[in-house]
Amino acid sequence: MPIKNFTSMIYAPRQSLDDCHSDAIAMTAAYNFESAFDASERFNNRTKGNIYSRFTNPTVSLFEKKVALLEGAEDALAFSSGMSAYLAIAMAFLAQNDHILIANGVFGTTTSLFKTFMTKFGVSMTTFDIHEDLNIEDYIQDNTKLIFIESPTNPVLQVANIEKIGKTAKDKNIIFVVDNTLLTPIFQKPLTLGATLVLHSAGKFFDGQGRCVGGVVAGENKHIEILRTYLRHTGTCLSPFNAWLLAGSIDTLESRMCMHQRIAFVIYEWLVQHPQVQKVYSTFDENHPNRTSILKQQTGHTPIISFEIVGNQDTAWQFIDALGLIENCTNIGGSRSMVTHPASTTHCKYSVEQRERVGINNRLIRLCVGLENEQDLIQDLQQAFEQVEDYQCILKKEGRYA
Ligand SMILES: *Cc1c(COP(=O)(O)O)cnc(C)c1O
């Protein structure tokens, strides 16, 4: 019934934004029902519809639909962060006495999540190294329920043979999860290679500007529904505002990834020939130990390039501090290039042996190439190389210059 005399702004008319060019944000906690009958139908799952934004939200659904389309999945489900997506998979699909397999070199917090918390509930884990001859069957136990991998890994860009692991996982009825954050569905579609679920830390390349934290999982409807029930009961949902940022950014994902790749290749070729660079890690590398898998399963390359600077940890730090355009930030996937020193930041909690196992020494620098002009980036890198203390002595030792 229309209200005639306003006594409070609470009764003010609602605004419909149907003619806006940009998507409206459904910044709402709950939804109005058409009738008491309609409310009952929705609550009893007899009709589809929003009830409360912890369960579903139109802006979050828009983002999920776009991710599902890109990954070639039946369905997708968004979470408050990549880690909450990992946690959801663990909570929804594991029970006491189950066992999981995690690849060495995956995002550090993922391993800690399982080691620190999941073991408290009687879930055991084994880690394995990724290499071309990996036989995942060697690690599988009767109670193995989940396999988690990341391909490529960060920061040393190891690549797993997704198809081979996927085949074994399918035969043994094990849920196989691939973290596709570094490549995005533009350059790799793990579900078509045999993954059960694909996971993203959405604040990376999906957002592309480092503006928010978010996570998303895509896969078959039957698995997503189980995750949805978990989400409904735990509330680790993505905020509508972050979903709005992400749903908008995803429209330019393909253009951005192609641009990242083009610029990163120029930087890669420049770094490889640089006298102050000892070793470069990148999937552009034609002698990459997992070259066969790269060619088979990737249609492009991540702009993450790691390199060992000639010198020691001090040299690496001096180099990072000397950069001007390139920012010192541990994030990845943004339009601005970023560097980080993994040994003293992202991997500082690892023991020296653990770091060595995944190929991280204190001379390693990770660069995530953004969308700047490549000559500007080269100029910044070169002036930083020139500022490190032992620059002259390095050049003399290498005998490159008089
Ligand atoms: C950042 C990141 C995560 C964690 O995601 P959050 O959104 O930070 O929780 C997981 N996997 C990869 C590969 C990442 O880069």
PDB file of N, CA, C and O in Angstrom, residues 33-57:
ATOM      1  N   PHE A  33      10.113 -10.423  -0.165  1.00  0.00           N
ATOM      2  CA  PHE A  33       9.350 -11.490  -0.815  1.00  0.00           C
ATOM      3  C   PHE A  33       8.058 -10.912  -1.370  1.00  0.00           C
ATOM      4  O   PHE A  33       7.505  -9.961  -0.814  1.00  0.00           O
ATOM      5  N   GLU A  34       7.561 -11.534  -2.452  1.00  0.00           N
ATOM      6  CA  GLU A  34       6.330 -11.025  -3.061  1.00  0.00           C
ATOM      7  C   GLU A  34       5.118 -11.323  -2.196  1.00  0.00           C
ATOM      8  O   GLU A  34       4.132 -10.608  -2.204  1.00  0.00           O
ATOM      9  N   SER A  35       5.186 -12.433  -1.490  1.00  0.00           N
ATOM     10  CA  SER A  35       4.057 -12.833  -0.640  1.00  0.00           C
ATOM     11  C   SER A  35       4.567 -13.793   0.422  1.00  0.00           C
ATOM     12  O   SER A  35       5.705 -14.277   0.330  1.00  0.00           O
ATOM     13  N   ALA A  36       3.746 -14.109   1.369  1.00  0.00           N
ATOM     14  CA  ALA A  36       4.108 -15.085   2.402  1.00  0.00           C
ATOM     15  C   ALA A  36       4.353 -16.443   1.742  1.00  0.00           C
ATOM     16  O   ALA A  36       5.292 -17.167   2.098  1.00  0.00           O
ATOM     17  N   PHE A  37       3.543 -16.736   0.727  1.00  0.00           N
ATOM     18  CA  PHE A  37       3.689 -18.000  -0.007  1.00  0.00           C
ATOM     19  C   PHE A  37       5.058 -18.052  -0.696  1.00  0.00           C
ATOM     20  O   PHE A  37       5.775 -19.056  -0.610  1.00  0.00           O
ATOM     21  N   ASP A  38       5.416 -16.935  -1.363  1.00  0.00           N
ATOM     22  CA  ASP A  38       6.709 -16.841  -2.057  1.00  0.00           C
ATOM     23  C   ASP A  38       7.863 -17.068  -1.076  1.00  0.00           C
ATOM     24  O   ASP A  38       8.807 -17.809  -1.376  1.00  0.00           O
ATOM     25  N   ALA A  39       7.785 -16.452   0.099  1.00  0.00           N
ATOM     26  CA  ALA A  39       8.839 -16.633   1.107  1.00  0.00           C
ATOM     27  C   ALA A  39       8.987 -18.103   1.463  1.00  0.00           C
ATOM     28  O   ALA A  39      10.098 -18.649   1.514  1.00  0.00           O
ATOM     29  N   SER A  40       7.862 -18.742   1.684  1.00  0.00           N
ATOM     30  CA  SER A  40       7.886 -20.156   2.063  1.00  0.00           C
ATOM     31  C   SER A  40       8.464 -21.020   0.938  1.00  0.00           C
ATOM     32  O   SER A  40       9.257 -21.931   1.183  1.00  0.00           O
ATOM     33  N   GLU A  41       8.084 -20.709  -0.314  1.00  0.00           N
ATOM     34  CA  GLU A  41       8.600 -21.476  -1.453  1.00  0.00           C
ATOM     35  C   GLU A  41      10.125 -21.350  -1.565  1.00  0.00           C
ATOM     36  O   GLU A  41      10.815 -22.326  -1.807  1.00  0.00           O
ATOM     37  N   ARG A  42      10.629 -20.125  -1.367  1.00  0.00           N
ATOM     38  CA  ARG A  42      12.072 -19.922  -1.470  1.00  0.00           C
ATOM     39  C   ARG A  42      12.798 -20.645  -0.330  1.00  0.00           C
ATOM     40  O   ARG A  42      13.827 -21.279  -0.544  1.00  0.00           O
ATOM     41  N   PHE A  43      12.272 -20.535   0.873  1.00  0.00           N
ATOM     42  CA  PHE A  43      12.931 -21.179   2.018  1.00  0.00           C
ATOM     43  C   PHE A  43      12.938 -22.695   1.883  1.00  0.00           C
ATOM     44  O   PHE A  43      13.850 -23.367   2.356  1.00  0.00           O
ATOM     45  N   ASN A  44      11.916 -23.221   1.248  1.00  0.00           N
ATOM     46  CA  ASN A  44      11.837 -24.677   1.098  1.00  0.00           C
ATOM     47  C   ASN A  44      12.462 -25.174  -0.209  1.00  0.00           C
ATOM     48  O   ASN A  44      12.256 -26.315  -0.600  1.00  0.00           O
ATOM     49  N   ASN A  45      13.217 -24.264  -0.851  1.00  0.00           N
ATOM     50  CA  ASN A  45      13.916 -24.629  -2.090  1.00  0.00           C
ATOM     51  C   ASN A  45      12.998 -25.058  -3.228  1.00  0.00           C
ATOM     52  O   ASN A  45      13.408 -25.772  -4.123  1.00  0.00           O
ATOM     53  N   ARG A  46      11.735 -24.650  -3.168  1.00  0.00           N
ATOM     54  CA  ARG A  46      10.827 -25.016  -4.262  1.00  0.00           C
ATOM     55  C   ARG A  46      10.891 -24.003  -5.401  1.00  0.00           C
ATOM     56  O   ARG A  46      10.607 -24.333  -6.535  1.00  0.00           O
ATOM     57  N   THR A  47      11.261 -22.774  -5.093  1.00  0.00           N
ATOM     58  CA  THR A  47      11.565 -21.825  -6.169  1.00  0.00           C
ATOM     59  C   THR A  47      12.925 -21.212  -5.878  1.00  0.00           C
ATOM     60  O   THR A  47      13.350 -21.127  -4.723  1.00  0.00           O
ATOM     61  N   LYS A  48      13.585 -20.824  -6.954  1.00  0.00           N
ATOM     62  CA  LYS A  48      14.893 -20.183  -6.803  1.00  0.00           C
ATOM     63  C   LYS A  48      14.670 -18.712  -6.497  1.00  0.00           C
ATOM     64  O   LYS A  48      13.690 -18.127  -6.933  1.00  0.00           O
ATOM     65  N   GLY A  49      15.557 -18.149  -5.749  1.00  0.00           N
ATOM     66  CA  GLY A  49      15.447 -16.720  -5.465  1.00  0.00           C
ATOM     67  C   GLY A  49      16.321 -16.364  -4.288  1.00  0.00           C
ATOM     68  O   GLY A  49      16.729 -17.228  -3.513  1.00  0.00           O
ATOM     69  N   ASN A  50      16.641 -15.085  -4.194  1.00  0.00           N
ATOM     70  CA  ASN A  50      17.492 -14.635  -3.097  1.00  0.00           C
ATOM     71  C   ASN A  50      16.714 -14.576  -1.796  1.00  0.00           C
ATOM     72  O   ASN A  50      15.529 -14.240  -1.778  1.00  0.00           O
ATOM     73  N   ILE A  51      17.396 -14.885  -0.710  1.00  0.00           N
ATOM     74  CA  ILE A  51      16.795 -14.827   0.624  1.00  0.00           C
ATOM     75  C   ILE A  51      17.595 -13.871   1.507  1.00  0.00           C
ATOM     76  O   ILE A  51      17.051 -12.978   2.148  1.00  0.00           O
ATOM     77  N   TYR A  52      18.906 -14.069   1.480  1.00  0.00           N
ATOM     78  CA  TYR A  52      19.796 -13.328   2.363  1.00  0.00           C
ATOM     79  C   TYR A  52      21.177 -13.343   1.726  1.00  0.00           C
ATOM     80  O   TYR A  52      21.565 -14.353   1.131  1.00  0.00           O
ATOM     81  N   SER A  53      21.929 -12.252   1.815  1.00  0.00           N
ATOM     82  CA  SER A  53      23.189 -12.148   1.059  1.00  0.00           C
ATOM     83  C   SER A  53      24.316 -13.050   1.567  1.00  0.00           C
ATOM     84  O   SER A  53      25.342 -13.160   0.911  1.00  0.00           O
ATOM     85  N   ARG A  54      24.127 -13.686   2.703  1.00  0.00           N
ATOM     86  CA  ARG A  54      25.107 -14.720   3.080  1.00  0.00           C
ATOM     87  C   ARG A  54      24.976 -15.933   2.158  1.00  0.00           C
ATOM     88  O   ARG A  54      25.935 -16.650   1.913  1.00  0.00           O
ATOM     89  N   PHE A  55      23.739 -16.150   1.647  1.00  0.00           N
ATOM     90  CA  PHE A  55      23.508 -17.315   0.763  1.00  0.00           C
ATOM     91  C   PHE A  55      23.785 -16.940  -0.702  1.00  0.00           C
ATOM     92  O   PHE A  55      24.587 -17.576  -1.360  1.00  0.00           O
ATOM     93  N   THR A  56      23.054 -15.947  -1.185  1.00  0.00           N
ATOM     94  CA  THR A  56      23.232 -15.505  -2.570  1.00  0.00           C
ATOM     95  C   THR A  56      23.001 -14.000  -2.652  1.00  0.00           C
ATOM     96  O   THR A  56      22.290 -13.429  -1.825  1.00  0.00           O
ATOM     97  N   ASN A  57      23.613 -13.414  -3.661  1.00  0.00           N
ATOM     98  CA  ASN A  57      23.458 -11.974  -3.912  1.00  0.00           C
ATOM     99  C   ASN A  57      23.587 -11.782  -5.423  1.00  0.00           C
ATOM    100  O   ASN A  57      24.465 -12.377  -6.043  1.00  0.00           O
TER     101      ASN A  57
END
